[in-house]
Amino acid sequence: MDQITHKFIQVNGLNLHVAEAGSESSPPVIFLHGFPEIWYSWRHQMLAVANAGFRAIAPDFRGYGMSDAPPEPEKACFADLVDDTASILDSLNISSKAFVVAKDFGGWVAYGFALLHPEKVAGIVTSNVLFMPPGAFTDHFVFPEGFYVSRWQKPGRAEADFGRFDVKTVVRKIYIMFCGSEMPIAGENEEIMDLVKPSAPLPSWMTEEDIATYGTLYEKNGFRTALQVPYRNMHMAGSEIQDPKIEVPTLVIFGEKDYVMKIPGMEDYIRSGGVKKYVPNHETVYVPEGSHFLQEQFPDHVNQLITGFLNRNKHVAVV
């Protein structure tokens, strides 16, 4: 971890925290986290890509970790995160195209960034999410009322649920819950946090020290912005583009035990290859025992997939 440095960059009126590893002269790779993650969730990948000859850049999104929260978190949106990503690269004086590696809702930022700033993107790697423009996901479904996304979309419900515990306990419960292979759904008179019993163990690949680090990083901002983006504003930046196409090479890594695969219609869309209509240069790799947290669960395997992709396509990053 001593290879990773930290700085704050003034971006769009906010001080955003950025972790870095590798030489400034190397091809850039920007890592975009999901929830309940933070820059720290990319620690294994940052060191791997830096040792492979790339420059790793991992920001905390606005309102997450050590980055400032926006003045009005309830108005935060995906377009803000896309703008911040572009501004971070500009502030670091990066003139070459960058690779974008993203997890969970960070993938929505990555795809929006590629649509709105194609001149800045050399390639995309996402974990557990693939490109889904409006109309692509045609299976019309309604989430159960007790599904965690449905509950967290309601102002006040999640705040009251989370407020019964300290920040570290909330992060711990969410990590354990999201490691499951079934969709997290609470009963009518049950709260989402109650789905994880106090005695439930951490996954084998996560330590108490890791959870303590996450808890500390979430203490500054809590979950106010995190509940807004992604759960209460799901409008993807770039969705207004007609006939959207992402031309750069794209790799999607999916865990076959990820609960996301159980969302109605999702697995059919993933395995059908329909995404190639929008992303012609697309490849999907499946990890048989992979959960929602592939990059932490199987870091060596994910590192190999990412560095292999970067090395195959690093010529695209040259200006």
Coordinates of C-alpha atoms in Angstrom, one line a residue, residues 86-255:
A86 CA -13.3 14.3 -17.2
S87 CA -12.2 17.1 -15.0
I88 CA -9.9 14.9 -12.9
L89 CA -8.1 13.7 -16.0
D90 CA -7.8 17.3 -17.3
S91 CA -6.5 18.5 -13.8
L92 CA -3.8 15.7 -14.0
N93 CA -2.8 17.1 -17.4
I94 CA -3.5 13.8 -19.1
S95 CA -3.6 14.3 -22.8
S96 CA -3.7 10.7 -23.9
K97 CA -6.8 8.5 -23.9
A98 CA -7.4 6.7 -20.6
F99 CA -8.7 3.3 -19.9
V100 CA -11.7 3.2 -17.6
V101 CA -12.1 0.3 -15.1
A102 CA -15.4 0.3 -13.3
K103 CA -17.6 -1.7 -10.9
D104 CA -21.3 -1.7 -10.3
F105 CA -22.8 1.8 -10.8
G106 CA -19.3 3.1 -11.6
G107 CA -19.9 1.2 -14.9
W108 CA -22.8 3.5 -15.6
V109 CA -20.4 6.5 -15.2
A110 CA -17.9 4.7 -17.4
Y111 CA -20.4 4.2 -20.3
G112 CA -21.7 7.7 -19.9
F113 CA -18.2 9.0 -20.0
A114 CA -17.4 7.1 -23.2
L115 CA -20.6 8.4 -24.9
L116 CA -20.0 12.0 -23.9
H117 CA -16.2 12.1 -24.1
P118 CA -15.2 9.5 -26.6
E119 CA -12.0 11.4 -27.4
K120 CA -10.8 10.6 -23.8
V121 CA -11.4 6.9 -23.7
A122 CA -9.1 4.1 -24.9
G123 CA -11.1 1.1 -23.6
I124 CA -13.5 0.0 -20.8
V125 CA -13.4 -2.8 -18.3
T126 CA -16.5 -3.3 -16.1
S127 CA -17.3 -5.7 -13.4
N128 CA -20.9 -6.9 -12.9
V129 CA -22.5 -4.3 -15.2
L130 CA -22.7 -3.9 -18.9
F131 CA -24.0 -1.3 -21.3
M132 CA -27.8 -1.0 -21.2
P133 CA -29.2 2.0 -23.1
P134 CA -32.9 2.9 -22.8
G135 CA -34.9 0.3 -24.7
A136 CA -32.1 -2.3 -24.7
F137 CA -33.4 -4.0 -21.6
T138 CA -36.9 -4.8 -22.9
D139 CA -38.1 -7.2 -20.2
H140 CA -40.7 -5.1 -18.3
F141 CA -40.7 -6.0 -14.7
V142 CA -41.4 -4.5 -11.3
F143 CA -39.1 -5.0 -8.4
P144 CA -40.7 -6.4 -5.2
E145 CA -41.5 -3.8 -2.7
G146 CA -39.0 -5.3 -0.3
F147 CA -36.1 -5.3 -2.8
Y148 CA -33.3 -3.3 -1.4
V149 CA -33.3 -0.9 -4.4
S150 CA -37.0 -0.2 -4.0
R151 CA -36.5 0.5 -0.3
W152 CA -33.5 2.7 -0.7
Q153 CA -35.3 4.8 -3.3
K154 CA -37.8 6.0 -0.7
P155 CA -36.5 9.1 1.2
G156 CA -36.4 8.5 4.9
R157 CA -36.8 4.7 4.9
A158 CA -33.1 3.8 4.3
E159 CA -32.0 6.7 6.5
A160 CA -34.0 5.4 9.4
D161 CA -32.8 1.8 8.8
F162 CA -29.2 2.8 8.6
G163 CA -29.5 5.2 11.5
R164 CA -29.9 2.3 14.0
F165 CA -26.2 1.3 13.5
D166 CA -22.8 2.9 13.2
V167 CA -21.3 3.5 9.8
K168 CA -19.0 0.5 10.0
T169 CA -21.8 -1.8 10.9
V170 CA -23.9 -0.6 7.9
V171 CA -21.0 -1.2 5.5
R172 CA -20.4 -4.6 7.0
K173 CA -24.0 -5.7 6.7
I174 CA -24.2 -4.5 3.1
Y175 CA -21.0 -6.3 2.1
I176 CA -22.2 -9.5 3.6
M177 CA -25.7 -9.1 2.0
F178 CA -24.3 -8.3 -1.5
C179 CA -22.1 -11.4 -1.4
G180 CA -25.1 -13.6 -1.6
S181 CA -26.4 -15.2 -4.8
E182 CA -30.0 -14.3 -4.1
M183 CA -31.6 -10.9 -4.6
P184 CA -31.8 -9.1 -1.2
I185 CA -35.5 -8.8 -0.5
A186 CA -37.0 -7.9 2.9
G187 CA -40.4 -8.9 4.2
E188 CA -43.3 -6.5 4.7
N189 CA -42.4 -5.8 8.3
E190 CA -38.7 -6.2 8.0
E191 CA -35.9 -3.7 7.2
I192 CA -33.1 -4.3 4.8
M193 CA -30.4 -4.1 7.5
D194 CA -32.2 -6.9 9.3
L195 CA -31.5 -9.3 6.5
V196 CA -28.0 -9.7 7.9
K197 CA -27.8 -11.1 11.4
P198 CA -25.2 -9.7 13.9
S199 CA -23.5 -13.1 14.0
A200 CA -23.1 -13.3 10.2
P201 CA -19.4 -13.7 9.2
L202 CA -17.5 -11.6 6.7
P203 CA -16.7 -13.3 3.5
S204 CA -13.4 -15.2 3.7
W205 CA -11.6 -12.8 1.5
M206 CA -12.4 -9.7 3.6
T207 CA -10.7 -8.9 6.9
E208 CA -11.8 -6.9 9.9
E209 CA -9.1 -4.4 9.0
D210 CA -10.7 -3.9 5.5
I211 CA -14.1 -3.3 7.1
A212 CA -12.6 -0.8 9.6
T213 CA -11.0 1.0 6.7
Y214 CA -14.3 1.2 4.8
G215 CA -16.1 2.4 8.0
T216 CA -13.6 5.1 8.5
L217 CA -13.8 6.3 4.9
Y218 CA -17.6 6.5 5.1
E219 CA -17.7 8.4 8.3
K220 CA -17.0 11.8 6.7
N221 CA -20.0 11.8 4.4
G222 CA -22.2 9.0 5.6
F223 CA -24.7 7.8 3.0
R224 CA -26.6 11.0 2.0
T225 CA -25.0 11.3 -1.4
A226 CA -24.7 7.5 -1.9
L227 CA -28.4 7.0 -1.5
Q228 CA -29.0 9.7 -4.1
V229 CA -26.5 8.3 -6.7
P230 CA -27.1 5.6 -7.7
Y231 CA -30.5 4.7 -6.0
R232 CA -32.6 7.9 -6.3
N233 CA -31.4 9.2 -9.6
M234 CA -30.9 6.4 -12.1
H235 CA -30.9 8.6 -15.2
M236 CA -27.7 7.6 -17.0
A237 CA -25.6 10.4 -18.5
G238 CA -25.6 10.2 -22.3
S239 CA -29.0 8.4 -22.4
E240 CA -30.3 11.3 -24.6
I241 CA -27.9 10.3 -27.4
Q242 CA -29.8 8.7 -30.3
D243 CA -28.5 5.3 -31.5
P244 CA -25.7 5.2 -28.9
K245 CA -22.6 3.3 -29.8
I246 CA -19.5 2.6 -27.8
E247 CA -16.7 1.9 -30.3
V248 CA -13.8 1.3 -28.0
P249 CA -12.8 -2.2 -26.8
T250 CA -14.9 -3.3 -23.9
L251 CA -14.5 -6.2 -21.4
V252 CA -17.2 -7.2 -18.9
I253 CA -16.3 -9.5 -16.1
F254 CA -19.4 -11.2 -14.5
G255 CA -19.5 -13.4 -11.4

